[in-house]
mmCIF file of C-alpha atoms and ligand atoms in Angstrom:
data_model
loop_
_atom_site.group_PDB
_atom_site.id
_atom_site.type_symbol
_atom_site.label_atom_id
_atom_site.label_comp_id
_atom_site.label_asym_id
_atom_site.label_seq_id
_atom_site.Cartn_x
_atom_site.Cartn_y
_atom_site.Cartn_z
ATOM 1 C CA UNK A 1 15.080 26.476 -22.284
ATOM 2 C CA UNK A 2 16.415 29.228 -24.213
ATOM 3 C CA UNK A 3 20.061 30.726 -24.682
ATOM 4 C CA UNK A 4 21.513 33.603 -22.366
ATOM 5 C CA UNK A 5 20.257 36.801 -23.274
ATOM 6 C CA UNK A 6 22.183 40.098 -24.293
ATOM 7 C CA UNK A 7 25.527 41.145 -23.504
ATOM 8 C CA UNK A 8 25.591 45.252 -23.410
ATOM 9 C CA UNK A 9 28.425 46.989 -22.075
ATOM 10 C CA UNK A 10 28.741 45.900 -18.467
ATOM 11 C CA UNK A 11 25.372 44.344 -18.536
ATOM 12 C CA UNK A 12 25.278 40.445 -18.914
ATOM 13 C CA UNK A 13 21.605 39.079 -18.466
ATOM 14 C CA UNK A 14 21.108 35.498 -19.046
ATOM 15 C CA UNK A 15 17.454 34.058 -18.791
ATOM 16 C CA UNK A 16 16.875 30.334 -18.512
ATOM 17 C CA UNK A 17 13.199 29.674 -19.327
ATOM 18 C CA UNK A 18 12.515 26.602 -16.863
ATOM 19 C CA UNK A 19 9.550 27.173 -15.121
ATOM 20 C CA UNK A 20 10.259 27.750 -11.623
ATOM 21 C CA UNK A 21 6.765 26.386 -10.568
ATOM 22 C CA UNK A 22 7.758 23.110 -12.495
ATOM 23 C CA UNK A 23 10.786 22.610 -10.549
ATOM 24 C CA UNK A 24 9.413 22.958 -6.961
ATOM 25 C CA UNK A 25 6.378 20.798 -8.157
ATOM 26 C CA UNK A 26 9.114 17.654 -9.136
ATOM 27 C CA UNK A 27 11.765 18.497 -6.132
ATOM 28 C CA UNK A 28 8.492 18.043 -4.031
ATOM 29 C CA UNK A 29 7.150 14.825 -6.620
ATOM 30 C CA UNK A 30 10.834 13.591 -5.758
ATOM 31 C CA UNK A 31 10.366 14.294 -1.930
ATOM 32 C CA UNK A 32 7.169 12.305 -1.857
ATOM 33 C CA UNK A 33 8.954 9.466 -3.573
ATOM 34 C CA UNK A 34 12.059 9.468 -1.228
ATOM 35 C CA UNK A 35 10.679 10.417 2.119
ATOM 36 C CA UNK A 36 9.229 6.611 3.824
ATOM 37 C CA UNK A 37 12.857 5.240 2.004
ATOM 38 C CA UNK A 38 14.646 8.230 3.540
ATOM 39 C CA UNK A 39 12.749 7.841 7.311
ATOM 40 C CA UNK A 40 13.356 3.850 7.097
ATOM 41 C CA UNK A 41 17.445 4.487 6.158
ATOM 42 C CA UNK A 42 18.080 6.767 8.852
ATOM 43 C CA UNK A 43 18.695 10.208 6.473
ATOM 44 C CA UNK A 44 16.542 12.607 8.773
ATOM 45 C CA UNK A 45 19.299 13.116 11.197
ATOM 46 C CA UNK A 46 19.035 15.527 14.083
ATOM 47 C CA UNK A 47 21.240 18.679 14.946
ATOM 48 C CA UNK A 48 21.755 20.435 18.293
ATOM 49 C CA UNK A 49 21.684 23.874 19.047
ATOM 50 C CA UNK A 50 22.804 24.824 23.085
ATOM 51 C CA UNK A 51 20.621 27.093 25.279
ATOM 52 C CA UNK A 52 23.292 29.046 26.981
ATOM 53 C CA UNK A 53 22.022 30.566 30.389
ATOM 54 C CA UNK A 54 22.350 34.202 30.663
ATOM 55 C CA UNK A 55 22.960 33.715 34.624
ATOM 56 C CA UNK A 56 25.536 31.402 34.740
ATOM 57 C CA UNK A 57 26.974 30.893 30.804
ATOM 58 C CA UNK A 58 26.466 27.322 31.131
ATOM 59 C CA UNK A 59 24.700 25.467 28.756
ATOM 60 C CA UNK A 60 21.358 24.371 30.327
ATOM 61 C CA UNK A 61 19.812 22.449 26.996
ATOM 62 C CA UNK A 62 19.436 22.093 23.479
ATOM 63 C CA UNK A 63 17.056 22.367 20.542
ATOM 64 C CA UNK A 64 16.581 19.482 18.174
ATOM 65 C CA UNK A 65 16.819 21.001 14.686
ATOM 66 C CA UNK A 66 16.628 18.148 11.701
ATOM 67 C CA UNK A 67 18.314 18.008 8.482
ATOM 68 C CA UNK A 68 17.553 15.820 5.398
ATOM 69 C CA UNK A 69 20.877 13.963 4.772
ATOM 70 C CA UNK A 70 20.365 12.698 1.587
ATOM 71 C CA UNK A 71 22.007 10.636 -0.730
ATOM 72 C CA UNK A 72 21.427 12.525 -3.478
ATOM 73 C CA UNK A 73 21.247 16.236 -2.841
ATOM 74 C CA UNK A 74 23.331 16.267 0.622
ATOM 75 C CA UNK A 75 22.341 17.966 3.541
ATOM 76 C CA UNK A 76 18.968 20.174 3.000
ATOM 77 C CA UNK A 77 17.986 22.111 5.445
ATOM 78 C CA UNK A 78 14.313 22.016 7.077
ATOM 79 C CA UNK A 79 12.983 24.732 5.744
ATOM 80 C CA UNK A 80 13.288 22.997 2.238
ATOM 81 C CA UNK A 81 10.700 20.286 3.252
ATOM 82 C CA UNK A 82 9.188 20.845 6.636
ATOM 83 C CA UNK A 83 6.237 22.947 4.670
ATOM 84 C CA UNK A 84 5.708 20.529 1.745
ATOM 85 C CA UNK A 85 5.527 17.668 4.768
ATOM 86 C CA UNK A 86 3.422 19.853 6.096
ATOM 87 C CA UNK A 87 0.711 19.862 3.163
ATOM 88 C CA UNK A 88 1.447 16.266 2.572
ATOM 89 C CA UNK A 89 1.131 15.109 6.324
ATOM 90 C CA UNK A 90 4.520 13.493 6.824
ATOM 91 C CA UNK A 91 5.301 16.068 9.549
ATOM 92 C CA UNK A 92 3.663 13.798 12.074
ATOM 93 C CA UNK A 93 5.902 10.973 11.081
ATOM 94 C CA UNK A 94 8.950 12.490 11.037
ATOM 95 C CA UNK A 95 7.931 14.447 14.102
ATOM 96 C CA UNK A 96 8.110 11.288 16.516
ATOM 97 C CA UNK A 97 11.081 10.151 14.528
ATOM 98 C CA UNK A 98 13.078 12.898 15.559
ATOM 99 C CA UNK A 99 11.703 12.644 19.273
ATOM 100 C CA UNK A 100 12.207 9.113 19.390
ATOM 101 C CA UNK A 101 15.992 10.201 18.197
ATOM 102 C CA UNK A 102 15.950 12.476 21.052
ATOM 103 C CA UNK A 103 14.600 9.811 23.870
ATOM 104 C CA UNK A 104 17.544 7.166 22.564
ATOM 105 C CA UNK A 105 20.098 10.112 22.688
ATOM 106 C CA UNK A 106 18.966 10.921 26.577
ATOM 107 C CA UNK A 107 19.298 7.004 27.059
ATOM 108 C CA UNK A 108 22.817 6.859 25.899
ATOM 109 C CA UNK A 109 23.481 9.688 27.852
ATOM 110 C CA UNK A 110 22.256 8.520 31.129
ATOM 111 C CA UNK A 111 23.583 5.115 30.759
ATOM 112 C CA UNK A 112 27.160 6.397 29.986
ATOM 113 C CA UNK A 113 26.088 8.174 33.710
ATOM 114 C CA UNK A 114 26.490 11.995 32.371
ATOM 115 C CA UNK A 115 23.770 14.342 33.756
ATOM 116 C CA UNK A 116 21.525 14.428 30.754
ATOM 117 C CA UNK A 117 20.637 18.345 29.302
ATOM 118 C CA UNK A 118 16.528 18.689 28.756
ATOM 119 C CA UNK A 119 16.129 19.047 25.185
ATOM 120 C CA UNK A 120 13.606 20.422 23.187
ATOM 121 C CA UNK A 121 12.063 19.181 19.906
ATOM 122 C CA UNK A 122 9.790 21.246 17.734
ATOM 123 C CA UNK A 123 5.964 20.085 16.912
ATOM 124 C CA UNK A 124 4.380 21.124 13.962
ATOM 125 C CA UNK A 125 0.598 22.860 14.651
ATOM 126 C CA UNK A 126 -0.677 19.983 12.190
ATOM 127 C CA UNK A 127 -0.408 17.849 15.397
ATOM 128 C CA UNK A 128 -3.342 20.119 17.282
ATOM 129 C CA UNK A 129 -5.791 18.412 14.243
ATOM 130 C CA UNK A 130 -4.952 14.669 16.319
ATOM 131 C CA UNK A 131 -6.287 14.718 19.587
ATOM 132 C CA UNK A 132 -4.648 11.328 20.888
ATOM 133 C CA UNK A 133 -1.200 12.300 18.993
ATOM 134 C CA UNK A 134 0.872 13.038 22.901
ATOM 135 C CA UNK A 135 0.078 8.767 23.473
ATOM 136 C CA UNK A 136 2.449 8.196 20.723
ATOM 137 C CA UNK A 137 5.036 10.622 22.180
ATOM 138 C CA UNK A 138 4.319 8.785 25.500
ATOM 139 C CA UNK A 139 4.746 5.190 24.241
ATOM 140 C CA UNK A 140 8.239 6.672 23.082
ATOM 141 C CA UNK A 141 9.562 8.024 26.340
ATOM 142 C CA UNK A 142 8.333 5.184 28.418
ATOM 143 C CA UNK A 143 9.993 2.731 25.782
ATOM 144 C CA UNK A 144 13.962 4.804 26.583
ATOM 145 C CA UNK A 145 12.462 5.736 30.369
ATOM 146 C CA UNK A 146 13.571 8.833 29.810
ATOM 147 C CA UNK A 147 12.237 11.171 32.492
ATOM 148 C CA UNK A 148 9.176 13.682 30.961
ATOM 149 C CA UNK A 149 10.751 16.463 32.689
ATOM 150 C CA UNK A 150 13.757 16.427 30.703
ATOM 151 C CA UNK A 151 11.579 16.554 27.248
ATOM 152 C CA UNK A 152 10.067 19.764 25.490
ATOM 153 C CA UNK A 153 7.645 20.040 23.075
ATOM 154 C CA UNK A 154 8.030 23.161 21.539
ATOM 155 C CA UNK A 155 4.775 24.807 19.335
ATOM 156 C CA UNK A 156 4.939 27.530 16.928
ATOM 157 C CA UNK A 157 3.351 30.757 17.164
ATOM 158 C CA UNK A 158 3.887 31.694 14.116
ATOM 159 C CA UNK A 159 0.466 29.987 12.489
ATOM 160 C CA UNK A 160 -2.576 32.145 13.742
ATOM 161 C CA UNK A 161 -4.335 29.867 16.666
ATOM 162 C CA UNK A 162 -7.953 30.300 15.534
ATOM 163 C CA UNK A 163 -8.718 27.673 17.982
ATOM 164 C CA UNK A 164 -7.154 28.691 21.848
ATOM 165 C CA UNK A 165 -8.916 26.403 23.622
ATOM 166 C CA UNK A 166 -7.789 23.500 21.550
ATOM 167 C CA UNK A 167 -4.068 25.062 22.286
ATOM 168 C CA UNK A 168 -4.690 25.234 25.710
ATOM 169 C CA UNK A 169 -6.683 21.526 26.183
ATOM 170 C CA UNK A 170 -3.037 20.415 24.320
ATOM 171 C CA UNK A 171 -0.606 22.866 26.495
ATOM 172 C CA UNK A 172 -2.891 20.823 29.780
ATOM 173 C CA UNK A 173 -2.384 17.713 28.338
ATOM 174 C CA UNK A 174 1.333 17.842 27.341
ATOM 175 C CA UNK A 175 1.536 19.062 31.352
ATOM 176 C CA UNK A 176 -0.175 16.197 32.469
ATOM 177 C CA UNK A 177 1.985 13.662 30.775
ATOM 178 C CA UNK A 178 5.316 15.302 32.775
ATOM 179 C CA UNK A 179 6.632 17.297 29.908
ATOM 180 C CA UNK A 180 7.609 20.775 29.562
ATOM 181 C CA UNK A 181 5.947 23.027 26.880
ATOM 182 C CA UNK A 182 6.949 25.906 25.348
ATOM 183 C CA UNK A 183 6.058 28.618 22.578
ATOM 184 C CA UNK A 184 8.197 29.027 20.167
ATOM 185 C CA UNK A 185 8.747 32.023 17.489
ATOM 186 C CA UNK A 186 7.099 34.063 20.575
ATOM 187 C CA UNK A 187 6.027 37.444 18.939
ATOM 188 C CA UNK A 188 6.452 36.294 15.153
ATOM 189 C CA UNK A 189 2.460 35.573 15.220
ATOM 190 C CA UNK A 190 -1.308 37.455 15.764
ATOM 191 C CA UNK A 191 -2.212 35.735 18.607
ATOM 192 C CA UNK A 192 0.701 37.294 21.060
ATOM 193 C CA UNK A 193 -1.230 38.601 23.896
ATOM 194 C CA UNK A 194 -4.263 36.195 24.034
ATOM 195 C CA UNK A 195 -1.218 33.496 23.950
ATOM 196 C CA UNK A 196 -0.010 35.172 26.992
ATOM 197 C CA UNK A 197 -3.035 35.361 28.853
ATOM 198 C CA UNK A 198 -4.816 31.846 28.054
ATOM 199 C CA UNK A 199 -1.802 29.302 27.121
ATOM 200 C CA UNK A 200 0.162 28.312 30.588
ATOM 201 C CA UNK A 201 3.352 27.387 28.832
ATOM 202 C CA UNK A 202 6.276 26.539 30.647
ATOM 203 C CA UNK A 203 9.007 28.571 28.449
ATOM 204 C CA UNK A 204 8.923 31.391 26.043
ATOM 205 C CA UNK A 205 11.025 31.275 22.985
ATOM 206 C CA UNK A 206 11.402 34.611 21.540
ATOM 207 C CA UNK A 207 11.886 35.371 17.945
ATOM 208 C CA UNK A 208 14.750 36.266 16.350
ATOM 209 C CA UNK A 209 13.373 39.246 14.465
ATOM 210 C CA UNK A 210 13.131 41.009 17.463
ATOM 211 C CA UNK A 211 17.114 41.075 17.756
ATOM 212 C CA UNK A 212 17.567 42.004 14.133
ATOM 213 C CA UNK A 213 17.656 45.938 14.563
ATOM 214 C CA UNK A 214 19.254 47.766 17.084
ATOM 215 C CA UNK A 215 16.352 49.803 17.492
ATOM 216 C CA UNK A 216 15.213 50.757 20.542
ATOM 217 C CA UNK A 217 11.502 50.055 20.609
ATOM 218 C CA UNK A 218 12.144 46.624 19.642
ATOM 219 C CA UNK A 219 14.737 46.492 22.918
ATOM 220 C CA UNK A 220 11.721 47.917 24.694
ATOM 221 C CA UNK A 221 8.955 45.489 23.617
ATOM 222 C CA UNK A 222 11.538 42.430 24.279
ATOM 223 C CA UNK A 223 12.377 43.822 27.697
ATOM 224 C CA UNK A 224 8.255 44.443 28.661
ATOM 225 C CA UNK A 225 8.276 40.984 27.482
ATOM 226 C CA UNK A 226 10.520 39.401 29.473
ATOM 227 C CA UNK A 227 8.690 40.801 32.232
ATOM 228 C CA UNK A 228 5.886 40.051 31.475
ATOM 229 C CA UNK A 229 6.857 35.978 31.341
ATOM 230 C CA UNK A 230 8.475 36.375 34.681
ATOM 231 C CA UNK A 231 5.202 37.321 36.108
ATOM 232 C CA UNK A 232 3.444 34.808 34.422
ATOM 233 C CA UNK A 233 6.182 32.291 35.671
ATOM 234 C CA UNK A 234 7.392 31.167 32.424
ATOM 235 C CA UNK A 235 11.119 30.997 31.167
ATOM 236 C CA UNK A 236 12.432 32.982 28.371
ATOM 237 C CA UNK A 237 14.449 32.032 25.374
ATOM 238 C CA UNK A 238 16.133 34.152 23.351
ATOM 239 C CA UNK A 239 16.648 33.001 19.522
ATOM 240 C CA UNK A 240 18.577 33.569 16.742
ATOM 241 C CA UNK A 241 21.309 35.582 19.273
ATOM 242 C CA UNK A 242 23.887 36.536 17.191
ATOM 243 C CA UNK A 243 26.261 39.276 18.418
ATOM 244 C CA UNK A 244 27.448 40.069 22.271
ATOM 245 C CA UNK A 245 25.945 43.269 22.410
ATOM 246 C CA UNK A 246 22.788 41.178 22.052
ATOM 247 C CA UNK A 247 23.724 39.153 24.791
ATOM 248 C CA UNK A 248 24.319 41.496 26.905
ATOM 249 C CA UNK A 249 21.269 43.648 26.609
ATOM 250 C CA UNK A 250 19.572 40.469 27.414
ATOM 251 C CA UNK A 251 21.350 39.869 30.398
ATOM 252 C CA UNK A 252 20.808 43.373 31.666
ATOM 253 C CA UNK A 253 17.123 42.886 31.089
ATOM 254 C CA UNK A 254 17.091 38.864 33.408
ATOM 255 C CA UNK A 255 15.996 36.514 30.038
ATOM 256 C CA UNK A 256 17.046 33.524 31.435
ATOM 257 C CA UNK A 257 18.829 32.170 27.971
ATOM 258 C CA UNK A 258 19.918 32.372 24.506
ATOM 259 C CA UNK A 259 19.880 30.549 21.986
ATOM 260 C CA UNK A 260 21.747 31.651 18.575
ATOM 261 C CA UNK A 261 24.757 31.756 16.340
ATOM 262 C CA UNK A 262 26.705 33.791 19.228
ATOM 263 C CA UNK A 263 27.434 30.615 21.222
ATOM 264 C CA UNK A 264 26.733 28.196 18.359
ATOM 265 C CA UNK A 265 25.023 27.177 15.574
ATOM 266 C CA UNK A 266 23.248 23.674 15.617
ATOM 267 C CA UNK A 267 26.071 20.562 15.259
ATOM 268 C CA UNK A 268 26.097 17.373 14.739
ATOM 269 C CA UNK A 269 25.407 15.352 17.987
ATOM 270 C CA UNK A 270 28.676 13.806 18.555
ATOM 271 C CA UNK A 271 30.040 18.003 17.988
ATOM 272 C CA UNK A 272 27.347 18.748 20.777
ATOM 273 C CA UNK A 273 28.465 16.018 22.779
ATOM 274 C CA UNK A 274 32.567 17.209 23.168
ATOM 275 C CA UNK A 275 30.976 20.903 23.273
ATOM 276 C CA UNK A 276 29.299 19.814 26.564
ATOM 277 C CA UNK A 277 30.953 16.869 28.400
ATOM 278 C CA UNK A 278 33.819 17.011 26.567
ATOM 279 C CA UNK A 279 36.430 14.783 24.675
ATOM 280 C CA UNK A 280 34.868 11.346 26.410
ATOM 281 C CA UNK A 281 31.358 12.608 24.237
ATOM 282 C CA UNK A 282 33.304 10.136 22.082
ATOM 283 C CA UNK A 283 32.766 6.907 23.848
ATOM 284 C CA UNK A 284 29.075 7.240 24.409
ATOM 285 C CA UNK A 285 27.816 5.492 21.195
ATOM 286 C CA UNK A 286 30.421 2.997 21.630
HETATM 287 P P1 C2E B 301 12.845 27.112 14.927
HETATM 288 O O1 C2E B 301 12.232 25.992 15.677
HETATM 289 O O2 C2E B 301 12.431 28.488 15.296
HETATM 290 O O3 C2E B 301 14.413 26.904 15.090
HETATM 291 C C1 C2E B 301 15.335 27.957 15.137
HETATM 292 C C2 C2E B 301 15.945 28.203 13.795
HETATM 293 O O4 C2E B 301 16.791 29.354 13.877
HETATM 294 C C3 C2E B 301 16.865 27.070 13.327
HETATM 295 O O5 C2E B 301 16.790 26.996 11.908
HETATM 296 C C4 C2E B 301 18.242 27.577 13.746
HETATM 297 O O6 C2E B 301 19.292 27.011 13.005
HETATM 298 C C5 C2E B 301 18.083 29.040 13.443
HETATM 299 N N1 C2E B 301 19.043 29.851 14.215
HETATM 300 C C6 C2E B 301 19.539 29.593 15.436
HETATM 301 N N2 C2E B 301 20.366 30.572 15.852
HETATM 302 C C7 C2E B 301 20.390 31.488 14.856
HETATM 303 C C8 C2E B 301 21.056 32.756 14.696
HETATM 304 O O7 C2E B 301 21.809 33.226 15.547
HETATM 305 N N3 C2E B 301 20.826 33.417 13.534
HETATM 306 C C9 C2E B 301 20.005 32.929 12.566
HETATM 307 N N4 C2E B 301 19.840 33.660 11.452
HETATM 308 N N5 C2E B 301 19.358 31.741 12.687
HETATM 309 C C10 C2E B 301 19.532 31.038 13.823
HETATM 310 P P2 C2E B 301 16.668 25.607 11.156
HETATM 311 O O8 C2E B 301 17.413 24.542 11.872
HETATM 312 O O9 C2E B 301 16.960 25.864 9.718
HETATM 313 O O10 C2E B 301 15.127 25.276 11.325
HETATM 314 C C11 C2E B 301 14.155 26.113 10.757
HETATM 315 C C12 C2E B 301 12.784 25.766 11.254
HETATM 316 O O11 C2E B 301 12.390 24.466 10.786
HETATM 317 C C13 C2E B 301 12.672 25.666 12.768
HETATM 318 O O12 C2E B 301 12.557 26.948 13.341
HETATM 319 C C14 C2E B 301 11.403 24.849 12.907
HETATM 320 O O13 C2E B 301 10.271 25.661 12.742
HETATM 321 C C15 C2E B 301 11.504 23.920 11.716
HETATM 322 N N6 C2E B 301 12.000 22.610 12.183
HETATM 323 C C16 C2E B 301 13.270 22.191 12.394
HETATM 324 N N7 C2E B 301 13.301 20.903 12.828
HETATM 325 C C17 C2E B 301 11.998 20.511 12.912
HETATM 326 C C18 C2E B 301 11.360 19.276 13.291
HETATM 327 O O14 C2E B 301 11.980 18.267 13.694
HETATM 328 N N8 C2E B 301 9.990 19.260 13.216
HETATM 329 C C19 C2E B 301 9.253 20.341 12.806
HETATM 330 N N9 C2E B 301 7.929 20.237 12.752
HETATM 331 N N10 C2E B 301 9.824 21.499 12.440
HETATM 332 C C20 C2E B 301 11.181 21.586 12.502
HETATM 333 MG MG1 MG B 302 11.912 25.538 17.555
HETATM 334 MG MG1 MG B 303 11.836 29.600 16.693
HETATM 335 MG MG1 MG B 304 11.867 29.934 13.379
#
């Protein structure tokens, strides 16, 4: 590492010569190191973010969103290791971890007799390489008895699906074990359309980016797609809602419900909990 650079009038430009490739390659050496540990100790904790229905301003559900709580470097967010897990195959782990912290949560819920929300948890597309990965997900609901229907297995569209009849033999089989599926980052991907036409999923999620400009095509392609779910009787998402001119633009256009900063980020579960059934969330862990 060498000193700070030149100081020149208002200029100050300091350059630290540690290798920026060397870094992520340790953080990630580190990651491999900690991860079983981290899994086994309880530090991949999940967050909930409320789907808000357009119709009736309820919350109807929630997204599972994890965080690494770790000793160490405190809470890191997924997009910090979800793609090195990715490479290194841990995704699949962690994956039923946080759906088998999603099937206890529903089981607390129901036995403290509170109408349990359907809740969504996200799959990464390394799953499509497993054919028998859903009996694992299976073994996990039956285990809480947590009814499919309330459990959704979100995929991503934002890899490219070179392979839709692999997608759609999964999409049929997550159907035929009772859960709902849907596609998430709708519109981020390639494979938009041909999604549309050959994957039957239950719910679109669309992507955030689409709600980043108030430009009007974007309003126009979002609206036309919208439409376009209704007619292929799947539910719409909106993500990554942030403002109430958003909100209502979706409302005037029938999504069925957003998902985004605007109602709330993703909290903590006992947070979630007095969001939705209020200050007596507090005695259902007891
Ligand atoms: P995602 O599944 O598309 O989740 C939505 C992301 O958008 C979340 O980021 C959420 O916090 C963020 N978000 C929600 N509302 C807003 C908004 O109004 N504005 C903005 N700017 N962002 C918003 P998060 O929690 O950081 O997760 C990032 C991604 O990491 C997720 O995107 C998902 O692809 C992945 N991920 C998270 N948890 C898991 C998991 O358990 N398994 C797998 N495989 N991937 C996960
Ligand atoms: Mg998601
Ligand atoms: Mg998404
Ligand atoms: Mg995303």
């Amino acid at each position: 590492r060498k000193g700070a650079g030149d100081v020149s009038g208002r200029l100050f430009r300091c350059t630290f010569y540690s290798d920026p490739e060397h870094e992520r390659l340790l953080r990630e050496k580190e990651m491999e190191n900690a991860m079983e540990g981290a899994l086994e100790n309880g530090e991949f904790v999940v967050y909930l973010q409320p789907k808000v229905s357009l119709e009736t301003g309820e919350t109807v559900g929630a997204e599972a969103l994890v965080r690494w709580d770790s000793e160490d470097r405190g809470l890191i967010p997924p997009d910090e290791f979800i793609p090195f897990f990715e490479r290194n195959g841990f995704v699949i782990k962690l994956d039923l971890n946080v759906f088998e912290q999603v099937c206890r949560l529903m089981r607390a819920w129901m036995d403290a007799g509170l109408e349990p929300l359907p809740v969504s948890v996200n799959l990464s597309p390394l799953h499509l390489q497993m054919p028998d990965f859903l009996d694992a997900f299976e073994e996990v609901r039956e285990r809480y008895a947590v009814p499919p229907r309330l459990l959704e297995l979100e995929l991503t569209e934002r890899v490219a699906f070179e392979n839709l009849e692999l997608l759609r033999r999964v999409v049929d089989d997550i159907h035929a074990r009772g859960f709902l599926c849907s596609m998430d980052d709708f519109g981020s991907g390639y494979s938009s359309l041909n999604v549309l036409k050959d994957i039957p999923v239950d719910i679109l999620k669309i992507d955030r980016m689409f709600f980043s400009s108030d430009d009007e095509r974007a309003r126009s392609v979002v609206s036309s797609v919208v439409e376009l779910a209704k007619k292929l009787d799947m539910g719409t998402v909106a993500e990554g809602v942030e403002t109430i001119p958003q909100v209502d633009i979706l409302r005037s256009i029938h999504c069925d419900a957003v998902q985004g900063y605007v109602f709330s980020a993703p909290v903590p579960i006992d947070a979630f909990e007095k969001m939705v059934f209020g200050e007596d969330g507090g005695e259902i862990h007891s």
